Amino acid sequence: MKSVLVTRPKHQAEPFVRELEHYGLNSIVFPAIEIRPVSGWTVPDLSSFSGAFFTSPNSVRFFMERLHQDSPEELDKLRRMRVWAVGKTTAKDLEEHGVSTEPVPRIADAVNLMADIEPEVISGKTFLFLRGSLSLGTIPEVVARRGGNLIEITVYENVKPSQGDTDTVRQLLENGVLDCLSFTSPSTAINFFEAIGTTELPERVLIAAIGTTTAAALEKLGMRVDIIPPYFDGPSFAKAIADALHA
């Protein structure tokens, strides 16, 4: 049975593991990042914003937890705002709170999301950006270039893996146990290779990226990317990996 390293945080890995199992693949979960809430911020008055950007399910999770706990009256304001989500999963998580989002581009990354927004939508307006500690600067850069204002709130932080877990994965690689390394964000890729301390991999190991942004981060590290799914979601990612490994 072929084995895939899953670098997602533990609380997000299970659905993807089930998808891989559906294709007869074994999963080894090694969270290249763990997610923790950030303290010291408050939910602002949302009536002062023209819109909000959520870049991941984690940004939805931690922002909505704080909103429901401390400022439930702000939910109706959020529901009336224009809200953009990077990826279908992020949009679906917002919908569970009754928050509708703008259409999600087929290529679900920040670059394509911002490309679909007309400049006049941004110019002269103020937006809220809910982010993690390792979020890329794509959205702030575009908003600034188009004459908008952006208030950023870091609602969660990314924590690197433990030394013990890292040593275990390094041994699995050396012993030829792993057939594919899967990455679902630039931070999982960067953290993984920083943790293991090398970008030298056994030749037979495939590298899979869930989307173009993650692939670009891997290529910047000097890695080749063997697998990118046609749609940037878990089920499509699992199928693309299975197709490559069973070829």
Tab-separated table of C-alpha atoms in Angstrom, residues 86-193:
chain	number	residue	atom	x	y	z
A	86	VAL	CA	-10.262	32.101	-0.449
A	87	GLY	CA	-11.478	28.623	-1.337
A	88	LYS	CA	-14.743	26.719	-1.280
A	89	THR	CA	-14.154	25.285	2.189
A	90	THR	CA	-13.692	28.758	3.671
A	91	ALA	CA	-16.867	29.934	1.923
A	92	LYS	CA	-18.807	26.895	3.148
A	93	ASP	CA	-17.689	27.497	6.736
A	94	LEU	CA	-18.936	31.094	6.518
A	95	GLU	CA	-22.258	29.919	5.102
A	96	GLU	CA	-22.741	27.783	8.213
A	97	HIS	CA	-22.905	31.084	10.136
A	98	GLY	CA	-25.369	32.555	7.656
A	99	VAL	CA	-22.697	34.641	5.944
A	100	SER	CA	-22.898	34.706	2.142
A	101	THR	CA	-19.724	35.235	0.139
A	102	GLU	CA	-18.824	36.611	-3.253
A	103	PRO	CA	-18.288	33.961	-5.965
A	104	VAL	CA	-15.190	31.854	-5.366
A	105	PRO	CA	-12.875	31.640	-8.404
A	106	ARG	CA	-12.172	28.188	-9.818
A	107	ILE	CA	-8.487	28.640	-9.059
A	108	ALA	CA	-8.955	29.277	-5.376
A	109	ASP	CA	-6.080	31.446	-4.272
A	110	ALA	CA	-5.680	35.047	-3.184
A	111	VAL	CA	-4.201	36.156	-6.505
A	112	ASN	CA	-7.216	35.019	-8.531
A	113	LEU	CA	-9.653	36.194	-5.869
A	114	MET	CA	-8.282	39.746	-6.038
A	115	ALA	CA	-8.090	39.674	-9.842
A	116	ASP	CA	-11.857	39.121	-9.977
A	117	ILE	CA	-12.615	42.239	-7.901
A	118	GLU	CA	-13.118	45.446	-9.880
A	119	PRO	CA	-10.767	48.271	-8.810
A	120	GLU	CA	-13.659	50.647	-8.058
A	121	VAL	CA	-14.979	48.182	-5.481
A	122	ILE	CA	-11.829	48.762	-3.436
A	123	SER	CA	-10.820	52.378	-4.119
A	124	GLY	CA	-11.454	54.709	-1.185
A	125	LYS	CA	-13.028	52.025	0.988
A	126	THR	CA	-11.951	50.231	4.179
A	127	PHE	CA	-11.855	46.453	4.525
A	128	LEU	CA	-11.216	43.918	7.282
A	129	PHE	CA	-8.655	41.159	6.759
A	130	LEU	CA	-8.805	38.120	9.092
A	131	ARG	CA	-5.488	36.324	8.847
A	132	GLY	CA	-3.058	33.854	10.347
A	133	SER	CA	0.444	34.669	11.508
A	134	LEU	CA	1.979	33.348	8.271
A	135	SER	CA	-0.549	34.755	5.794
A	136	LEU	CA	0.938	36.042	2.556
A	137	GLY	CA	0.764	39.727	1.619
A	138	THR	CA	-1.252	39.389	-1.593
A	139	ILE	CA	-4.514	40.897	-0.347
A	140	PRO	CA	-2.915	43.844	1.510
A	141	GLU	CA	-0.749	44.617	-1.519
A	142	VAL	CA	-3.676	44.701	-3.964
A	143	VAL	CA	-5.922	46.714	-1.653
A	144	ALA	CA	-3.171	49.296	-1.116
A	145	ARG	CA	-2.383	49.496	-4.845
A	146	ARG	CA	-6.041	50.146	-5.646
A	147	GLY	CA	-6.387	52.944	-3.108
A	148	GLY	CA	-8.226	51.076	-0.378
A	149	ASN	CA	-7.569	50.754	3.340
A	150	LEU	CA	-7.127	47.427	5.101
A	151	ILE	CA	-7.380	46.657	8.802
A	152	GLU	CA	-5.596	43.383	9.545
A	153	ILE	CA	-6.361	41.195	12.562
A	154	THR	CA	-4.219	38.116	13.215
A	155	VAL	CA	-6.684	35.668	14.756
A	156	TYR	CA	-4.499	32.542	14.843
A	157	GLU	CA	-0.840	31.595	14.865
A	158	ASN	CA	1.017	28.768	13.186
A	159	VAL	CA	3.188	26.612	15.469
A	160	LYS	CA	5.990	24.458	14.096
A	161	PRO	CA	6.184	20.655	14.676
A	162	SER	CA	8.000	19.066	17.595
A	163	GLN	CA	11.513	17.701	17.277
A	164	GLY	CA	10.358	14.171	18.117
A	165	ASP	CA	7.744	14.100	15.348
A	166	THR	CA	10.253	15.616	12.931
A	167	ASP	CA	12.815	12.907	13.677
A	168	THR	CA	10.189	10.220	13.061
A	169	VAL	CA	9.269	11.627	9.638
A	170	ARG	CA	12.917	12.034	8.664
A	171	GLN	CA	13.436	8.341	9.469
A	172	LEU	CA	10.393	7.332	7.407
A	173	LEU	CA	11.820	9.213	4.439
A	174	GLU	CA	15.226	7.610	4.823
A	175	ASN	CA	13.647	4.152	5.081
A	176	GLY	CA	11.602	4.606	1.897
A	177	VAL	CA	8.240	4.378	3.669
A	178	LEU	CA	6.768	7.547	2.160
A	179	ASP	CA	5.667	7.658	-1.475
A	180	CYS	CA	4.203	11.170	-1.550
A	181	LEU	CA	4.424	14.371	0.487
A	182	SER	CA	1.229	16.458	0.368
A	183	PHE	CA	1.093	20.172	1.137
A	184	THR	CA	-2.040	22.279	1.547
A	185	SER	CA	-0.574	25.738	2.135
A	186	PRO	CA	2.706	27.620	1.708
A	187	SER	CA	3.241	27.507	5.477
A	188	THR	CA	2.994	23.691	5.607
A	189	ALA	CA	5.624	23.486	2.872
A	190	ILE	CA	7.992	26.025	4.393
A	191	ASN	CA	7.653	24.625	7.915
A	192	PHE	CA	8.151	21.047	6.747
A	193	PHE	CA	11.444	21.634	4.968
